[in-house]
Short mmCIF file of C-alpha atoms and ligand atoms in Angstrom, two decimals:
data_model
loop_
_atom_site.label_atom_id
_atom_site.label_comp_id
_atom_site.label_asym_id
_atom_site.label_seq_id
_atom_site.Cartn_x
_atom_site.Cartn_y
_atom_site.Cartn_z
CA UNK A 210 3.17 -33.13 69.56
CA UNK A 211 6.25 -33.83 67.36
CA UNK A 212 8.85 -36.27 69.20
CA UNK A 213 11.61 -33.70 68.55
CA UNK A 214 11.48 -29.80 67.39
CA UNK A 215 13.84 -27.80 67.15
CA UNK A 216 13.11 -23.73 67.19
CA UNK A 217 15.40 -21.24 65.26
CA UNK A 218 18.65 -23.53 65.90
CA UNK A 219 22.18 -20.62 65.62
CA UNK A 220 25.27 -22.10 66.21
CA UNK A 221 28.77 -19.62 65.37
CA UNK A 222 32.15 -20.62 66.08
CA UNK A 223 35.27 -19.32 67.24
CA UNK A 224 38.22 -19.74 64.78
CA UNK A 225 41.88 -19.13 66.38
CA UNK A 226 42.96 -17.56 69.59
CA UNK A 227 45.14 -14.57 67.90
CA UNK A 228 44.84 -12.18 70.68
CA UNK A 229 46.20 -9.02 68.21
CA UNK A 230 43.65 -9.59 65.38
CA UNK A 231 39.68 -9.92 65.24
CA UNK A 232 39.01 -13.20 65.85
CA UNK A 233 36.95 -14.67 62.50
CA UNK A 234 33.73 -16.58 62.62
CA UNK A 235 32.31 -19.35 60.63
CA UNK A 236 28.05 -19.66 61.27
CA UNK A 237 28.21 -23.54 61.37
CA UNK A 238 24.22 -23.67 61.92
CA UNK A 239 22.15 -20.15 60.93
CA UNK A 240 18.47 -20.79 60.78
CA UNK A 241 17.41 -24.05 61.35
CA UNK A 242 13.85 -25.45 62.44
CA UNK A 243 12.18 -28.84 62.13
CA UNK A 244 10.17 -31.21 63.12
CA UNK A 245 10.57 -35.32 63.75
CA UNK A 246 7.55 -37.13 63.83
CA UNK A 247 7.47 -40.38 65.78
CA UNK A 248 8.87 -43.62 63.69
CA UNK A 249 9.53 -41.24 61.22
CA UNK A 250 13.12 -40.95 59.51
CA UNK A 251 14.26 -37.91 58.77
CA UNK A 252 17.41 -37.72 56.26
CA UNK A 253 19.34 -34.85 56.32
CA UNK A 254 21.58 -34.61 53.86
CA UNK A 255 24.67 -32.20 52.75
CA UNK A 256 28.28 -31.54 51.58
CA UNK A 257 31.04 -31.42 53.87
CA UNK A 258 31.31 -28.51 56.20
CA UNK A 259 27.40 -27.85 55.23
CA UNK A 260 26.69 -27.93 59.57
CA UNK A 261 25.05 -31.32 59.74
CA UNK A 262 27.27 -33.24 62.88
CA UNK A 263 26.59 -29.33 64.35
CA UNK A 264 23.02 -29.65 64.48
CA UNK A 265 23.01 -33.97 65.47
CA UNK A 266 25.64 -32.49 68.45
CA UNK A 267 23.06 -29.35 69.51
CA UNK A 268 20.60 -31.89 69.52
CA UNK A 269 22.31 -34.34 71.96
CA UNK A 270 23.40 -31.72 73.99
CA UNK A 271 27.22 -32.19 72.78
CA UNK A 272 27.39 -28.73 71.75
CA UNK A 273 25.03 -25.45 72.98
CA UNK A 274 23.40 -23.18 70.32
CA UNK A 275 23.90 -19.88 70.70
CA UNK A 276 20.56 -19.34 69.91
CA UNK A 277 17.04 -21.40 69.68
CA UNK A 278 15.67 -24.43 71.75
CA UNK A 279 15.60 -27.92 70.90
CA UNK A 280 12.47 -29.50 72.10
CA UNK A 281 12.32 -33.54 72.72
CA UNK A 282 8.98 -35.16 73.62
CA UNK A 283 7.69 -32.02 74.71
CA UNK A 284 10.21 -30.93 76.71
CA UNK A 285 12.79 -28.42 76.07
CA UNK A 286 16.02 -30.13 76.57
CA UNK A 287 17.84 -26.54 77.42
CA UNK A 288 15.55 -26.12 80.31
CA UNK A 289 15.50 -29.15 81.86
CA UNK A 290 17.07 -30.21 85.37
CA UNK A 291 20.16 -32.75 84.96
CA UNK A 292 17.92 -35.35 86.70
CA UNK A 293 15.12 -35.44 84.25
CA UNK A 294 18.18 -34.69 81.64
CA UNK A 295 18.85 -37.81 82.49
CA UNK A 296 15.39 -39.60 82.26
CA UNK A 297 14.79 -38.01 78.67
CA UNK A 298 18.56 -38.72 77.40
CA UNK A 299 17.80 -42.78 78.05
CA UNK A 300 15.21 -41.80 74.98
CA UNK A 301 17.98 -40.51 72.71
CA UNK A 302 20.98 -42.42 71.16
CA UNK A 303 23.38 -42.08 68.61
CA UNK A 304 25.75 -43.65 66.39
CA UNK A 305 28.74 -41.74 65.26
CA UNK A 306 30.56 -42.88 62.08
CA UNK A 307 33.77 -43.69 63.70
CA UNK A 308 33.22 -46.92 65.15
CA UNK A 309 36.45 -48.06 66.84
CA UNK A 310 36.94 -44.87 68.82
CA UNK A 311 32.93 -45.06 69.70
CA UNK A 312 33.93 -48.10 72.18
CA UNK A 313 36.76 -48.40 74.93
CA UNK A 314 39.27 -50.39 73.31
CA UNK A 315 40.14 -52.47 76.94
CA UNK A 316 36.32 -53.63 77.52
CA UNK A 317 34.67 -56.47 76.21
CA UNK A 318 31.90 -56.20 74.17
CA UNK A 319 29.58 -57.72 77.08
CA UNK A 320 30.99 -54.29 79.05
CA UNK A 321 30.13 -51.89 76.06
CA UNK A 322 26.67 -52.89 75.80
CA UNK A 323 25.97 -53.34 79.47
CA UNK A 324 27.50 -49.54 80.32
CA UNK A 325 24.08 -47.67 78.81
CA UNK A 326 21.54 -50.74 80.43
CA UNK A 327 23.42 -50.11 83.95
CA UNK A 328 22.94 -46.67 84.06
CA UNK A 329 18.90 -46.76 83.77
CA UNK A 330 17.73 -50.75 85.06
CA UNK A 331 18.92 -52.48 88.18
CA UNK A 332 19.79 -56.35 86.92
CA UNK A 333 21.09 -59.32 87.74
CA UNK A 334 24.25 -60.38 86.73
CA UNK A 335 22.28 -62.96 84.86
CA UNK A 336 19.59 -61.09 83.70
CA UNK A 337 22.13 -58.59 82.28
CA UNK A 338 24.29 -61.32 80.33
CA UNK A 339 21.05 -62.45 79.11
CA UNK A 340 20.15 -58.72 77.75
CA UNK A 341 23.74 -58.68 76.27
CA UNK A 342 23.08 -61.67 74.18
CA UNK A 343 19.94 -60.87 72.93
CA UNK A 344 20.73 -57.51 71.81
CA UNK A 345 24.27 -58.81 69.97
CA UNK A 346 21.57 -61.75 68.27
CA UNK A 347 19.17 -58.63 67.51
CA UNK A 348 21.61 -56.85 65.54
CA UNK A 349 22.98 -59.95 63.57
CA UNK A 350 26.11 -61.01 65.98
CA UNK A 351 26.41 -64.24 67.73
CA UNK A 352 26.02 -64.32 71.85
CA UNK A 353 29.52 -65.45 72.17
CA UNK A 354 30.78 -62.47 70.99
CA UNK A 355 30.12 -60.82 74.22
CA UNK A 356 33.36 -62.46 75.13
CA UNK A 357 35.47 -60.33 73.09
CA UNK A 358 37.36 -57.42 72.47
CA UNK A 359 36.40 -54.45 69.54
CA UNK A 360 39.95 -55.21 67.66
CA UNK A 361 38.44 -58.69 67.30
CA UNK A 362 35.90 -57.24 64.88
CA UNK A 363 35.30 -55.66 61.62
CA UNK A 364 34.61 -52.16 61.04
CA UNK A 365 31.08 -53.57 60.01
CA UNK A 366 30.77 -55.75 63.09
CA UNK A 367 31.22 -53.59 65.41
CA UNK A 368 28.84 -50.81 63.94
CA UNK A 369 26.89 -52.90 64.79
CA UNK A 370 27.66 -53.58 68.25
CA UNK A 371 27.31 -49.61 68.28
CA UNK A 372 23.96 -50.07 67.24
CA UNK A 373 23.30 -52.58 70.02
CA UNK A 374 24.51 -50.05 72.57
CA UNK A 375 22.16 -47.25 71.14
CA UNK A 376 19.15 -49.59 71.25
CA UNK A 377 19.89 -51.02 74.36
CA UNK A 378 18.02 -48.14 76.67
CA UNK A 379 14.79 -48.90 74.23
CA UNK A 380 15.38 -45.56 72.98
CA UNK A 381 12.58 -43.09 70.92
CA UNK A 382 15.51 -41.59 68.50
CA UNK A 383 18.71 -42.57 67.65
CA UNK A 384 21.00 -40.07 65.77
CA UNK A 385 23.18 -41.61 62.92
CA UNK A 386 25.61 -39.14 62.09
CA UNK A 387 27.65 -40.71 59.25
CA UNK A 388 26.72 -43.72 60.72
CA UNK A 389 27.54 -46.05 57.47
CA UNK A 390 30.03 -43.71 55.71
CA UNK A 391 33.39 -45.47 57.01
CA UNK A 392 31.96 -48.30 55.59
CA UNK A 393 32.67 -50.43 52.32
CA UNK A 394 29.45 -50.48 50.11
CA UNK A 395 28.16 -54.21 50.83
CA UNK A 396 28.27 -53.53 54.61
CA UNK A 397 26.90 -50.21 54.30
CA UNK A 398 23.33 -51.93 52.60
CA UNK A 399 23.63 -55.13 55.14
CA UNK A 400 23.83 -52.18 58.02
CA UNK A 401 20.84 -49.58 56.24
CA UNK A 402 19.01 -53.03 56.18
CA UNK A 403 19.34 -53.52 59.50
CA UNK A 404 19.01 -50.55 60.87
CA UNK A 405 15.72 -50.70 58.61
CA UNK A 406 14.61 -53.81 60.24
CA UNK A 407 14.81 -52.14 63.62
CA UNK A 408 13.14 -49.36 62.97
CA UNK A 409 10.19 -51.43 62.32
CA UNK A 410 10.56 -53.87 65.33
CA UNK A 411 11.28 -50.91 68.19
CA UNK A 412 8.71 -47.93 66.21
CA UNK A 413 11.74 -45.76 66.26
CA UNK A 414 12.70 -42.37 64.69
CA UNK A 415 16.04 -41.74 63.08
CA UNK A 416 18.02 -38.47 62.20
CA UNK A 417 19.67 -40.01 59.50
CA UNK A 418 22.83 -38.05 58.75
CA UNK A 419 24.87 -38.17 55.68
CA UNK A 420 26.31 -36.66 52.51
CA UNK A 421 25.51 -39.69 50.19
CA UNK A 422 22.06 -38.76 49.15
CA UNK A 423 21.88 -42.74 47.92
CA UNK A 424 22.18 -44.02 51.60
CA UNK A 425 19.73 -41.49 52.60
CA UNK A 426 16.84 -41.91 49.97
CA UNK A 427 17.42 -45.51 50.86
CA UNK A 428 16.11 -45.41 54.72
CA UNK A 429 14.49 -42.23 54.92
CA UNK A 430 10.52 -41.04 55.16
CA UNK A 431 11.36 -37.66 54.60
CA UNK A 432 14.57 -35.31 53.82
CA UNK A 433 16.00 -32.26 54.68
CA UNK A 434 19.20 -31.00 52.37
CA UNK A 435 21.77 -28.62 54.42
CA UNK A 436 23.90 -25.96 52.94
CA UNK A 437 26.06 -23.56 54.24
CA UNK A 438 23.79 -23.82 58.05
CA UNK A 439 20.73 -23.79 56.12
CA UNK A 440 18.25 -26.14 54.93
CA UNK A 441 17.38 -25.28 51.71
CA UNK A 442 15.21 -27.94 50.26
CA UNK A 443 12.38 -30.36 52.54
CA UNK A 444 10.85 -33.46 50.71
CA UNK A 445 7.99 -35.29 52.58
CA UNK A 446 7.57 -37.86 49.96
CA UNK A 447 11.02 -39.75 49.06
CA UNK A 448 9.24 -40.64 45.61
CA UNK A 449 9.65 -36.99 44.71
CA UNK A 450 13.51 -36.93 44.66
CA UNK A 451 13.73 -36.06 41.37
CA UNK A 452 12.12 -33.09 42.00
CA UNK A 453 14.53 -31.84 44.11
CA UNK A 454 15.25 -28.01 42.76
CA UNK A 455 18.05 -26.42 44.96
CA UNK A 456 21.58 -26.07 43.08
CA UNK A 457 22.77 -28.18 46.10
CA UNK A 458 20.82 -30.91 45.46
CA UNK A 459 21.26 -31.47 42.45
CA UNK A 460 24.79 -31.68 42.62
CA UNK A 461 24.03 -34.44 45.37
CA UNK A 462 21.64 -35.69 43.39
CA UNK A 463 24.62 -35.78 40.46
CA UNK A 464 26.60 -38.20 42.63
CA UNK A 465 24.10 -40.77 43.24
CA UNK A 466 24.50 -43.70 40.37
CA UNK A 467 21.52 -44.11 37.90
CA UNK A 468 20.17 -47.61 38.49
CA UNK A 469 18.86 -45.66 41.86
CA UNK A 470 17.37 -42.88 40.65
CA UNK A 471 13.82 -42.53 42.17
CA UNK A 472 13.96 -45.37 44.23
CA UNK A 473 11.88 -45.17 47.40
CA UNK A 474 12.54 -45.63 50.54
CA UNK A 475 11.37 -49.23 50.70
CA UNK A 476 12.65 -50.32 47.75
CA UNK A 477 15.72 -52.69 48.51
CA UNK A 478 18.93 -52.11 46.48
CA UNK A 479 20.58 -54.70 44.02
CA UNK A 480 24.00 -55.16 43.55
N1 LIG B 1403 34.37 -27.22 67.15
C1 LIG B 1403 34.44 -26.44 66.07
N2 LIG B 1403 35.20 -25.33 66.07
C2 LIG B 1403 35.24 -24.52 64.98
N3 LIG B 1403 34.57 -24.74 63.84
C3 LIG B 1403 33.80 -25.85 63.78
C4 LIG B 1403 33.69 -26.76 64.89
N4 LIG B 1403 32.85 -27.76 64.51
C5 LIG B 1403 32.46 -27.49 63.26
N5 LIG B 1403 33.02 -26.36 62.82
C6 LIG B 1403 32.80 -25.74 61.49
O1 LIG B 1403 31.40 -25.61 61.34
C7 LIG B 1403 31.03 -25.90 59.99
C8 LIG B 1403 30.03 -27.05 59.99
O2 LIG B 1403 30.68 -28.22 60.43
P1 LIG B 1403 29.93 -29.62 60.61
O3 LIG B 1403 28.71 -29.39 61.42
O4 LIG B 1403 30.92 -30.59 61.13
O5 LIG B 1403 29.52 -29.96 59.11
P2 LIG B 1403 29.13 -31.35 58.42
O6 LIG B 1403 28.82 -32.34 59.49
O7 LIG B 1403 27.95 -31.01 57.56
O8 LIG B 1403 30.31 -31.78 57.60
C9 LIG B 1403 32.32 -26.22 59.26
O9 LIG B 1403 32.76 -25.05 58.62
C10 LIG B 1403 33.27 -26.62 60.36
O10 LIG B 1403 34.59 -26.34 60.01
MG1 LIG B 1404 29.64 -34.24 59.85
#
């Protein structure tokens, strides 16, 4: 059993509300199936526009498809009652790119992380500081910085406090939907590094979302590149990138700077 599938994914949106003219149509999402493997990471990669965030929001249950079922450790999240919603949801996080409007400006950062732990485990106030900390040492911040407010950090910083608050509910996938692309290069390794680093420590799977096909090959086990609501192209070994064929991919492939050119996924960049 794969730890997510997802079954003839449509998605087709509405464009305007002209109530003289045909309203037009663009198919965000037309055909799309796959499979995610347990501590697997699964890049999907694509231009702008090519229905990627579509597909990570179908998946979280942020957006319904119009057709096809999305299937999460064997269950099929469109079928399910909202209490076992619930239950299954603790198992599946994400981390959106924009990281500032991600948190509540007016909490602290002891708040932000707390929110997702108080929703599924009954703690102490003590206990619960204690979880705080060690999740803010986990991803690379200092305990003390529970204390503060998100305009106290940088955009880098408090990714990662996002990534605290996805990993707080010990979750099975997280969803990274741009995750790193706000970000200035240096932070954006420190944070694929990291994000790395947990993978291995808490087995879990990512959909790794992006359009920098670097960033992806980078982190990822396997890769899936989108176009137009489509994937075109599926690699299951990232040593084969440069056999990617699809026009698409090679123009991604076009943007990603020599010195990294067949680099797998384990292989650490140098700057
Ligand atoms: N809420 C929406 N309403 C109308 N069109 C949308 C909406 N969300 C996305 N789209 C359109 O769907 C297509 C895919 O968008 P998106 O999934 O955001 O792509 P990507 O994440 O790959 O950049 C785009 O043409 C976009 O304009
Ligand atoms: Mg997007």
């Amino acid at each position: 059993m794969s730890l997510l599938e997802l079954k003839d994914i449509k998605k087709t949106y509405l464009l305007g509300n002209s109530v003289w003219m045909k309203r037009k149509t663009v198919e965000a999402v037309k055909s799309v199936s796959l499979t995610l493997e347990e501590g697997v990471c699964l890049g999907l990669v694509g231009e702008s526009g090519s229905g990627k965030s579509t597909l990570g929001k179908i998946i979280l249950g942020l957006e319904k498809p119009d057709q096809g079922e999305v299937w999460f450790q064997g269950k099929n999240l469109y079928g399910l009652k909202s209490k076992e919603l619930k239950e299954l949801r603790r198992d599946l996080q994400v981390v959106f790119q924009d990281c500032y409007s991600a948190v509540n400006p007016r909490l602290t950062i002891r708040e932000i992380i707390a929110e997702p732990v108080r929703n599924y485990e009954k703690l102490t106030t003590a206990q619960e500081k204690k979880k705080v900390q060690d999740l803010l040492v986990t991803v690379g911040l200092c305990p003390e910085d529970m204390y503060k407010y998100p305009h106290q950090f940088s955009g880098g910083q408090l990714q990662r406090i996002n990534i605290a608050r996805a990993i707080a509910s010990k979750p099975k996938l997280i969803i990274l939907d741009e995750a790193i692309s706000a970000l200035d290069v240096l932070v954006q390794v420190q944070i694929l590094n990291l994000l790395a680093d947990l993978k291995e420590a808490f087995q879990l799977s990512y959909l790794f979302i992006s359009h920098d096909l670097q960033a992806v090959n980078y982190i990822s086990d396997r890769l899936a590149v989108m176009s137009s609501g489509e994937i075109v192209e599926w690699l299951d070994d990232m040593e084969q990138l440069e056999r990617l064929e699809h026009p698409v991919s090679k123009k991604l492939m076009s943007s990603v700077l020599p010195p990294y050119l067949g680099l797998g996924s384990g292989t650490k960049m140098i700057y």
